[in-house]
Coordinates of C-alpha atoms in Angstrom, one line a residue:
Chain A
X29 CA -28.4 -15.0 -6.2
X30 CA -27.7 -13.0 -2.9
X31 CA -24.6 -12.1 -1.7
X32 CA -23.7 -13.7 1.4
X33 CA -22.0 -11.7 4.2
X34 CA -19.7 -13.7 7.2
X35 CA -17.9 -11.7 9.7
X36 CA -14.8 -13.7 11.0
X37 CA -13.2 -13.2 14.0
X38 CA -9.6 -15.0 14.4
X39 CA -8.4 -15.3 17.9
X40 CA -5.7 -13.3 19.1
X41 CA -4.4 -16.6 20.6
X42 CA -4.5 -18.5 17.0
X43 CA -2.5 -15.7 15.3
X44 CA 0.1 -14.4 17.9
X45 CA 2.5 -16.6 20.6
X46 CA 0.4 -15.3 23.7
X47 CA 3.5 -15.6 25.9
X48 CA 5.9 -14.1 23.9
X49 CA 5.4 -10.0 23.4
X50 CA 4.7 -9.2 20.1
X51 CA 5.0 -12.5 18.1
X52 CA 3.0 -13.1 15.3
X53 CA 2.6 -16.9 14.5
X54 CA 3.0 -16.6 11.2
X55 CA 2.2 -20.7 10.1
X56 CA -1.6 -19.7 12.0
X57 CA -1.5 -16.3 10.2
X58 CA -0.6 -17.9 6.8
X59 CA -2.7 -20.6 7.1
X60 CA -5.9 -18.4 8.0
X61 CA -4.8 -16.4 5.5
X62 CA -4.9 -19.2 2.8
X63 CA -8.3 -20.4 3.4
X64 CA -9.7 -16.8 3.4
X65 CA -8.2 -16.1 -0.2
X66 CA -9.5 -19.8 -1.4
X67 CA -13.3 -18.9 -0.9
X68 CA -12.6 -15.5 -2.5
X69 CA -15.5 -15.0 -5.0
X70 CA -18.1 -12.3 -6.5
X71 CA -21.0 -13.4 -4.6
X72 CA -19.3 -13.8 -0.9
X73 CA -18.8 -11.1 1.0
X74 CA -16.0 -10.8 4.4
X75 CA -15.5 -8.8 7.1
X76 CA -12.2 -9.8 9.7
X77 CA -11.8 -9.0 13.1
X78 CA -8.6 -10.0 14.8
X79 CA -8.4 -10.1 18.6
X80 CA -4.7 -8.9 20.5
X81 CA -3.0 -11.8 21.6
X82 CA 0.4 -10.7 22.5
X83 CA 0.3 -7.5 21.0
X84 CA -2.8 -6.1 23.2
X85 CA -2.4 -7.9 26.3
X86 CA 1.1 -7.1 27.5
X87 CA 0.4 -3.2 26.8
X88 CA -2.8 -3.1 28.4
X89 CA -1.6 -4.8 31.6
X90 CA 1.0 -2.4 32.2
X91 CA -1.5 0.3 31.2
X92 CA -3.6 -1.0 34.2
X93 CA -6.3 -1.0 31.3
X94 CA -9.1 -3.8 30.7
X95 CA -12.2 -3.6 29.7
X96 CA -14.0 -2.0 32.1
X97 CA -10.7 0.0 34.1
X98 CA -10.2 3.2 31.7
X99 CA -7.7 5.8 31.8
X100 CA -6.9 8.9 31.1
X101 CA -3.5 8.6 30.4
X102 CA -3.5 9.2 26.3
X103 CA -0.2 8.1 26.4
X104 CA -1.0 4.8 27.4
X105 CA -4.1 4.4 25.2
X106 CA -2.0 5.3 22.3
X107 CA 0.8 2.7 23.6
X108 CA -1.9 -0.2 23.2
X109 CA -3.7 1.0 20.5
X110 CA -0.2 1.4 17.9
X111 CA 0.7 -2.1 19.3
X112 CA -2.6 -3.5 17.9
X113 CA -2.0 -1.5 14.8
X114 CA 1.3 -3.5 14.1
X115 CA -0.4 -6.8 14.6
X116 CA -3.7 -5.3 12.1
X117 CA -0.8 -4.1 9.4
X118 CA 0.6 -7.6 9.1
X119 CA -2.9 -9.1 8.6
X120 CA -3.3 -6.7 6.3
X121 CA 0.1 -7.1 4.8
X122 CA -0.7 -11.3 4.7
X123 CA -4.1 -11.0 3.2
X124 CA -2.8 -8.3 0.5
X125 CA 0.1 -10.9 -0.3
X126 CA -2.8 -13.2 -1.1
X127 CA -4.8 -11.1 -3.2
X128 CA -7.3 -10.2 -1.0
X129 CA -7.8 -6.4 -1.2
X130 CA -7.5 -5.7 2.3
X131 CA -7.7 -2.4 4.4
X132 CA -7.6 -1.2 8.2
X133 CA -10.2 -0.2 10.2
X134 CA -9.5 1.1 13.9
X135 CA -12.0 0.9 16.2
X136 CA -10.8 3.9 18.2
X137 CA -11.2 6.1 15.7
X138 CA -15.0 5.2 14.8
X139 CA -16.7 3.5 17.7
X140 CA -17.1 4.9 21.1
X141 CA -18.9 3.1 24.4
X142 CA -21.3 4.3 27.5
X143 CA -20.9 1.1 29.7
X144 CA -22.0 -1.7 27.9
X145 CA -23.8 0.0 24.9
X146 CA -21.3 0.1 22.2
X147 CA -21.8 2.5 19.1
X148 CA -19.7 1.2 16.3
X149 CA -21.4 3.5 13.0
X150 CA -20.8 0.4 10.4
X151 CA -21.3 2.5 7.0
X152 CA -17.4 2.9 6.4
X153 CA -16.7 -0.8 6.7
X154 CA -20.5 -1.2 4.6
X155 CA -19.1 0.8 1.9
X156 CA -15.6 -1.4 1.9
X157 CA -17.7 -3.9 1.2
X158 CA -19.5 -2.9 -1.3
X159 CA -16.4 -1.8 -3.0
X160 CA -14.8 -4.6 -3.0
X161 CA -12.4 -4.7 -0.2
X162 CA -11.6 -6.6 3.0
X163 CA -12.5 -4.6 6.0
X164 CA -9.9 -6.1 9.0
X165 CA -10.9 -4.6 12.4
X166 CA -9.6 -5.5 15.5
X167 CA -9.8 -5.3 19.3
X168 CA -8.3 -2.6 20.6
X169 CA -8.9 0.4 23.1
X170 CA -12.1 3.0 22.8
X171 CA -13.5 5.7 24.5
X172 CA -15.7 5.4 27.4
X173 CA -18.1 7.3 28.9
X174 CA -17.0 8.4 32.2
X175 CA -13.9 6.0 32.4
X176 CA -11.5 7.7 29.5
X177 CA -10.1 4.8 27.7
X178 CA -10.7 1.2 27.8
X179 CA -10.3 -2.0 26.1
X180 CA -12.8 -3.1 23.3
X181 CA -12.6 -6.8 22.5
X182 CA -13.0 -8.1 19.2
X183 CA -15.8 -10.6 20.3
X184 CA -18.0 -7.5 21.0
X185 CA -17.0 -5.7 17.6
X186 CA -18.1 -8.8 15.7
X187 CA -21.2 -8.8 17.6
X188 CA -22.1 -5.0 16.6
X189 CA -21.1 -5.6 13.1
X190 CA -22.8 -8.7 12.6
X191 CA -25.6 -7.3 13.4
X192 CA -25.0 -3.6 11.9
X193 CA -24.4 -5.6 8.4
X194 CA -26.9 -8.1 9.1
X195 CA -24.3 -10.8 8.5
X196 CA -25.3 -14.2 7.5
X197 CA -22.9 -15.9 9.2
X198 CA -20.2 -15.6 12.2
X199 CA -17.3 -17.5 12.7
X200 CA -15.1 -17.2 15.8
X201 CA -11.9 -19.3 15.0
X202 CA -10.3 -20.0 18.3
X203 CA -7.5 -22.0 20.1
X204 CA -10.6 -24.8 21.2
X205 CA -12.3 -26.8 18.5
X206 CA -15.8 -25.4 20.2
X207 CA -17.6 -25.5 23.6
X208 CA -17.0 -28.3 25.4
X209 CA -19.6 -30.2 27.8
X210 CA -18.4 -31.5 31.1
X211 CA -17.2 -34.6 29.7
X212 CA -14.5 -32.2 27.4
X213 CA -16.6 -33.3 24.1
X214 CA -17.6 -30.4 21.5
X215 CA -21.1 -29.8 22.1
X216 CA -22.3 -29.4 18.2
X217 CA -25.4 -27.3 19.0
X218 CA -26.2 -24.4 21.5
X219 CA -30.2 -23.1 21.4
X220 CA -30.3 -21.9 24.9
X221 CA -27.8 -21.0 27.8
X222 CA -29.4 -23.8 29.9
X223 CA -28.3 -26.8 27.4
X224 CA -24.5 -25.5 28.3
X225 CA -25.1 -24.1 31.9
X226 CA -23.6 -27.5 34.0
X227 CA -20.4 -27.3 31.9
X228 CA -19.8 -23.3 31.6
X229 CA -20.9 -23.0 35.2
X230 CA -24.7 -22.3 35.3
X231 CA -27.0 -19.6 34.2
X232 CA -25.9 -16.8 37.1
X233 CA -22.0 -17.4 37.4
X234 CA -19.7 -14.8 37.4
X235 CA -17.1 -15.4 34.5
X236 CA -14.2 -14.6 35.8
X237 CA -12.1 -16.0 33.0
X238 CA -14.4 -13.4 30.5
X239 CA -14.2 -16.1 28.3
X240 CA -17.1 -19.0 27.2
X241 CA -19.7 -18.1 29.4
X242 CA -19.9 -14.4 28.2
X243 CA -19.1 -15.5 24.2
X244 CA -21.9 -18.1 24.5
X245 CA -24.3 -15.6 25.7
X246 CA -23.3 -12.4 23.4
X247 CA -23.6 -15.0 20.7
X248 CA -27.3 -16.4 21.8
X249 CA -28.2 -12.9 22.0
X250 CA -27.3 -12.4 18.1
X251 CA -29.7 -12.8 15.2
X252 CA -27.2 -14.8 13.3
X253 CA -25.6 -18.1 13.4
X254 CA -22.6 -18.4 15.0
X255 CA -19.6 -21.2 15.1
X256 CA -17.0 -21.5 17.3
X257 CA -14.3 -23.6 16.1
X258 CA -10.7 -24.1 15.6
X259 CA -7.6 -23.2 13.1
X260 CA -7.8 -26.6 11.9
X261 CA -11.9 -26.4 11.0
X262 CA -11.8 -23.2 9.2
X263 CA -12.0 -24.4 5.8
X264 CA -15.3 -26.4 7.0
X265 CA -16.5 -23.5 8.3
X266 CA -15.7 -21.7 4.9
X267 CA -17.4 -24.6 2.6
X268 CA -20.4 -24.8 5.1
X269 CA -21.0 -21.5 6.9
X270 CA -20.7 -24.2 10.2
X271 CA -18.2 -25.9 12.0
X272 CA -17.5 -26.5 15.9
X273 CA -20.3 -25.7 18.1
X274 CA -23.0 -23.4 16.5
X275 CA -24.6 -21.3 18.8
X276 CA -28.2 -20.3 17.3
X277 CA -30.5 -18.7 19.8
Chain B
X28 CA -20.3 29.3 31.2
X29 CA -20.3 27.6 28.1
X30 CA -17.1 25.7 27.0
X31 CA -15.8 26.9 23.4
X32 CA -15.5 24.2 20.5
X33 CA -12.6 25.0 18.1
X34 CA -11.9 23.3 14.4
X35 CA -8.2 23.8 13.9
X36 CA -6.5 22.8 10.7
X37 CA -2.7 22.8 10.3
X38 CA -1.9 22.8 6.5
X39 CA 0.3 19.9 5.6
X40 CA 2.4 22.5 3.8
X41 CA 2.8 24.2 7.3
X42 CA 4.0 21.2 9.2
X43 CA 5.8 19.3 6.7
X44 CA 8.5 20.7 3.8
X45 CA 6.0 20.2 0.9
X46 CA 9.4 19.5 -1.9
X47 CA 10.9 16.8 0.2
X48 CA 9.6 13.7 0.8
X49 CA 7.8 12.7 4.2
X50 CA 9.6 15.4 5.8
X51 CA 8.2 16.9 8.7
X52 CA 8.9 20.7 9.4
X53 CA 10.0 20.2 13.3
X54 CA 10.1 24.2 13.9
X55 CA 6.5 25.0 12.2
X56 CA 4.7 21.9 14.1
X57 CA 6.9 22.7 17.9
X58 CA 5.3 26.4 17.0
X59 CA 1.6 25.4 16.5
X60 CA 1.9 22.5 19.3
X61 CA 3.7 25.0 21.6
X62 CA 0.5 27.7 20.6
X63 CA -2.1 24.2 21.5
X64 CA -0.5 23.5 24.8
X65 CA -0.8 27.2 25.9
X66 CA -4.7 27.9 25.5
X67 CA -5.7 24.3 26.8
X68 CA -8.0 24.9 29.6
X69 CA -11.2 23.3 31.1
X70 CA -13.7 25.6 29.3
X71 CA -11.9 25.1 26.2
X72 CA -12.3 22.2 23.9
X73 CA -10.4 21.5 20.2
X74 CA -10.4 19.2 17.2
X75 CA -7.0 19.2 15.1
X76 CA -7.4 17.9 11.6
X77 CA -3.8 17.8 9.7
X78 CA -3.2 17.6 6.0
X79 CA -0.7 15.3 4.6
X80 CA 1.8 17.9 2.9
X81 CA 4.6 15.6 1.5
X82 CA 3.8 12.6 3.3
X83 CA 0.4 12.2 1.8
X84 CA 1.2 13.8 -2.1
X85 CA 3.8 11.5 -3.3
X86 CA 2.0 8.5 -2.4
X87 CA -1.3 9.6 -4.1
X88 CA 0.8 10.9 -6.9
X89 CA 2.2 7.2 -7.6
X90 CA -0.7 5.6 -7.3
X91 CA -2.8 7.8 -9.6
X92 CA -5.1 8.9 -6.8
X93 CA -6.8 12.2 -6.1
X94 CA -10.3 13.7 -4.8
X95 CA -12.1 12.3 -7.9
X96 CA -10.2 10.0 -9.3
X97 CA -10.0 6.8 -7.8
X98 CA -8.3 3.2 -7.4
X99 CA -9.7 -0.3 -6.4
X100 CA -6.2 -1.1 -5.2
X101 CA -5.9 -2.0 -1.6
X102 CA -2.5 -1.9 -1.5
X103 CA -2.0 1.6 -3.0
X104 CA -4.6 2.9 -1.0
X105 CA -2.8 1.2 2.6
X106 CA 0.5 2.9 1.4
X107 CA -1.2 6.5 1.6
X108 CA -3.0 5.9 4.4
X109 CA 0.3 4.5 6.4
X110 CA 2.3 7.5 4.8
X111 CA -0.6 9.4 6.3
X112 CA -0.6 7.3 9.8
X113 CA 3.5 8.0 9.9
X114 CA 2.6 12.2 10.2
X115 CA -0.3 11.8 12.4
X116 CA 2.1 9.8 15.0
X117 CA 4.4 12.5 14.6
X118 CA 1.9 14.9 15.3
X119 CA -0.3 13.3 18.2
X120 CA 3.6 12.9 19.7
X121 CA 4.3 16.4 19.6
X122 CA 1.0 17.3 21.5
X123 CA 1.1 14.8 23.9
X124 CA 5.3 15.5 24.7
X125 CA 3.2 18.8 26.3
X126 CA 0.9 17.3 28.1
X127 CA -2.0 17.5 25.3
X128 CA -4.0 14.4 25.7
X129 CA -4.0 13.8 21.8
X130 CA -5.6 10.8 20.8
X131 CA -5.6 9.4 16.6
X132 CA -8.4 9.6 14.2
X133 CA -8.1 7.6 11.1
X134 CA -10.6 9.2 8.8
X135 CA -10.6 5.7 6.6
X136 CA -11.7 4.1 9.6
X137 CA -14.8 6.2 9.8
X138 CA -15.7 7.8 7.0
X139 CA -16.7 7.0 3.5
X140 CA -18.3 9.2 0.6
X141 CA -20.7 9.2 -2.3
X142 CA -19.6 11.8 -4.8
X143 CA -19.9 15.1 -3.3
X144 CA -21.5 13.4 0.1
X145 CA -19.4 13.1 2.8
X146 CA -20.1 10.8 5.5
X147 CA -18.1 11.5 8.7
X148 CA -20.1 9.9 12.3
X149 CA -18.5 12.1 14.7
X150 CA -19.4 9.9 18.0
X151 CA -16.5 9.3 18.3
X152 CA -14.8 12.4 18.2
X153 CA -17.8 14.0 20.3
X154 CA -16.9 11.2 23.1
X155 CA -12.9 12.1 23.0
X156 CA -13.7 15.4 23.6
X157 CA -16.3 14.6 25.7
X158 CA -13.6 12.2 28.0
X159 CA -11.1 15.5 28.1
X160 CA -9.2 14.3 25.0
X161 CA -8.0 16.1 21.9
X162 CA -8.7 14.5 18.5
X163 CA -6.5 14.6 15.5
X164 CA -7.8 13.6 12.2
X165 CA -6.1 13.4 8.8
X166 CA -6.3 13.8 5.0
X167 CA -6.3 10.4 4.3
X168 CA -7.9 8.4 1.6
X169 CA -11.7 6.9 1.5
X170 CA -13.5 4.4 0.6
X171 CA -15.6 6.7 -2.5
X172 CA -18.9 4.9 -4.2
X173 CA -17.9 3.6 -7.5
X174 CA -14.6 4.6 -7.1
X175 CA -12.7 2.4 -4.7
X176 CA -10.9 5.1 -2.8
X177 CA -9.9 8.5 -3.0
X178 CA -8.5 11.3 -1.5
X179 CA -10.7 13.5 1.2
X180 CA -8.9 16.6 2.0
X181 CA -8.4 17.9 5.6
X182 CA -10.4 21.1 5.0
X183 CA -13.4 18.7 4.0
X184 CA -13.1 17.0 7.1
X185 CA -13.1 20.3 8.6
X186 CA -16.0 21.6 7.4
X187 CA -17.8 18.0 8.4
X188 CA -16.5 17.8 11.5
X189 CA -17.5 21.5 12.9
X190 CA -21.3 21.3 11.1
X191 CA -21.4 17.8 12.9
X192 CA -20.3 19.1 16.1
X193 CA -21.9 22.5 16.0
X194 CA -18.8 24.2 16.5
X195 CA -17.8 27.5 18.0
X196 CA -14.5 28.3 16.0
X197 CA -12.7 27.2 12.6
X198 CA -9.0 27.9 12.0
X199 CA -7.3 27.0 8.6
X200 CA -3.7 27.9 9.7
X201 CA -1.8 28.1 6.4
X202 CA 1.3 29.4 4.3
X203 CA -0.5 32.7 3.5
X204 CA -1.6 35.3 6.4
X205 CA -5.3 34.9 4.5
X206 CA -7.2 35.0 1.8
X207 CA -5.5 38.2 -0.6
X208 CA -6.9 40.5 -3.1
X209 CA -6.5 41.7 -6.3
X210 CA -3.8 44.3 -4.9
X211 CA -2.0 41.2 -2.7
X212 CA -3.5 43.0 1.0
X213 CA -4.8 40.8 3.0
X214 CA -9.3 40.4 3.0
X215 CA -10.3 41.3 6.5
X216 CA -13.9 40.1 6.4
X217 CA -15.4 37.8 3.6
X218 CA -19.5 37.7 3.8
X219 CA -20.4 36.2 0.1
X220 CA -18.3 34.7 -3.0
X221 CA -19.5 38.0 -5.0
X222 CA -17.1 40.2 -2.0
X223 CA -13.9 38.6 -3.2
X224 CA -15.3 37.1 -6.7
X225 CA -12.4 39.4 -8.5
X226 CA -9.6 38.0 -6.7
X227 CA -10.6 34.8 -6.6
X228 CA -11.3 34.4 -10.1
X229 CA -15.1 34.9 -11.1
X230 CA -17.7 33.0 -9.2
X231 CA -17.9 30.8 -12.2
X232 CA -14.6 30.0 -12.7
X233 CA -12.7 26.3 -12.7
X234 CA -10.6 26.1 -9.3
X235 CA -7.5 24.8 -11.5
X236 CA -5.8 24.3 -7.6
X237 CA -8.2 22.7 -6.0
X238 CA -7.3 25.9 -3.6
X239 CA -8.6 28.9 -2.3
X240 CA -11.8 29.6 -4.3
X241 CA -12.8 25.7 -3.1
X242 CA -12.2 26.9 0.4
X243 CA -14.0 30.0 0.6
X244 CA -16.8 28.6 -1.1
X245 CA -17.1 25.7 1.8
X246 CA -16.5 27.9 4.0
X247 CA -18.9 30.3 3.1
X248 CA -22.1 27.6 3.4
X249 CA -20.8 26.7 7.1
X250 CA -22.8 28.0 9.7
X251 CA -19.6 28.8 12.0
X252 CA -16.9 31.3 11.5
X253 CA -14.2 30.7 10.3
X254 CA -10.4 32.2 9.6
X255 CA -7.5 31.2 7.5
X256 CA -4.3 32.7 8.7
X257 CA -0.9 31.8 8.8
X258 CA 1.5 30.3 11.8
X259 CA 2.3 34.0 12.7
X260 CA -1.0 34.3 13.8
X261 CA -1.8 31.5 15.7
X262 CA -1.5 32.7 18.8
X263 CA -3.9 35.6 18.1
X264 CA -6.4 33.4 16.5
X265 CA -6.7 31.1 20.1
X266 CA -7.0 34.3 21.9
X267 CA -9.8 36.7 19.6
X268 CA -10.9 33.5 18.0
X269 CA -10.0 35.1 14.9
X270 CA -7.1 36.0 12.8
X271 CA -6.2 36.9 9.3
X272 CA -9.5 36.9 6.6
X273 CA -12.5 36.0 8.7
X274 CA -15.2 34.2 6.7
X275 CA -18.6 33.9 8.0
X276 CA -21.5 33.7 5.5

């Protein structure tokens, strides 16, 4: 019997009112929160990784901070980075209430980035696991070389962890049940980029939004099997280790 | 010109009143804050690690927890920890109220530990200093192999943290002006356990307080020098790089 390992990322859009500063949906929070103490068990092993919603975004855009402008400002870093910490100590607090024996981790204080190479050392959350508990990460802001500060999404922690921990499965529970082709149907399977290129806007588009395109091809790039799917699928995803669009490269 | 690497500890007894509970001592941490902000410079760099003094004790008190013994708890663990988080706000404030670019490390973030076998990657600390940024670390609890978590001490941080980082300076600033002997007069110079064996108790002797034989000990088997003094003395320990008993094995 091996122990299997899923790193789950919920959306910072699933879990939070993105207009609203600082809201936590709390019927997407409980809900997510429900399904991840039903599959509880010895032999399954979970690592979650919350994006920012409304707690990130408003702070970093008067911080003038994304994820490739930095600052200096540690006042500003710290502004964005307690936010996140609010939004992380209510996951925590809702996966606790549950049973789930949850605990932080903050990116800032163990990863650190030189452009696009991210060093996230994964041996505290490894030895969470292996003690028993929850690790719940999130994005949040991170040093960088040469620019200060700057943001760190949660799609690129899962990525490093995923592949730190050798993860057998990913799931990225979003606001869209998966990717969609041009005609706005899920597309159940992604091998290459050039199945999806006509509907995520071919192979050398800039992605402006820093949304599909860039997911679908961080995701390709990983050794592990990834779903992108929404609130509604995450118990499939759970039961199956699949649900939306699985992106296998 | 080579830029200097200082270790500074503030004892949680120095910046908090130890007998009341998560009470912060406003005059001793203005005074040590006030003694950071006047030696920043460009050829100067430092690390602060904090202790938790009566924010951290009662917590781990409650919850049975200590440096060996452990809990599998999550929840007792997270009220430590946020006790701990609550002083090192307090703290990073302080600095950055005088213009000290202070930025949070969570040691449970980042660390974990086998028995005696601290594991602290100090990437990320190397790249806040490296970005013109002043870390500060905690006590905090850990996630502790076969344990669940426990309590790591500031001074082991420390003493990981300066052999990591190949250090220049340590300071332990503390309640006593160094480590005393047998006639209460303050050691000057401490080059071996046998030098200070009497005062300290034997160098076989049980450390009943987890407290200064510990201390010297670690101290002793780290390549870097290292003083404990108290606040009085902080000032002349960022100008000499020295103060109160120097120990340097």
């Amino acid at each position: 019997m091996s122990t299997q390992l899923t790193v789950l990322k919920l959306g910072g859009s699933v879990i939070t009112h993105k207009d609203q500063r600082e809201a936590v949906d709390d019927d997407s929070l409980a809900r997510a929160c429900d399904a991840v103490e039903a599959v509880r068990s010895a032999d399954s092993r979970l690592v979650i990784v919350h994006g920012g919603g409304s707690f990130g975004h408003h702070h970093a855009a008067e911080h003038g901070v994304s994820s490739t402008d930095g600052t200096t400002d540690a006042r500003g870093l710290t502004a964005i980075h307690r936010a996140m910490g609010e939004l992380n100590e209510t996951v925590v607090d809702a996966l606790q209430d549950r049973g789930v024996d949850a605990l932080p981790v903050r990116p800032l204080s163990v990863a650190h980035r030189n452009r696009e190479h991210l060093d996230f050392p994964a041996g505290s959350v490894a030895a969470m696991l292996d003690e028993g508990f929850t690790p719940v990460a999130h994005g949040d802001v991170v040093v960088d070389s040469g620019r200060g500060g700057t943001i760190l999404s949660g799609d690129d922690i899962v990525v490093s962890l995923a592949r730190s921990l050798s993860a057998d499965h990913v799931g990225l529970c979003s606001t869209v049940p998966g990717v969609l082709d041009t005609a706005g149907e899920v597309i159940d399977r992604i091998e290459a980029y050039e199945d999806v290129a006509p509907a995520l806007g071919g192979s050398e588009a800039t992605d402006v939004t820093g949304g599909m395109a860039h997911k679908v091809r961080q995701l390709l790039d990983l050794d592990v099997p990834a779903s992108i799917f929404e609130l509604d699928d995450i118990e499939t995803f759970f039961e199956r280790g699949a649900a939306g669009t699985v992106i296998d490269g």
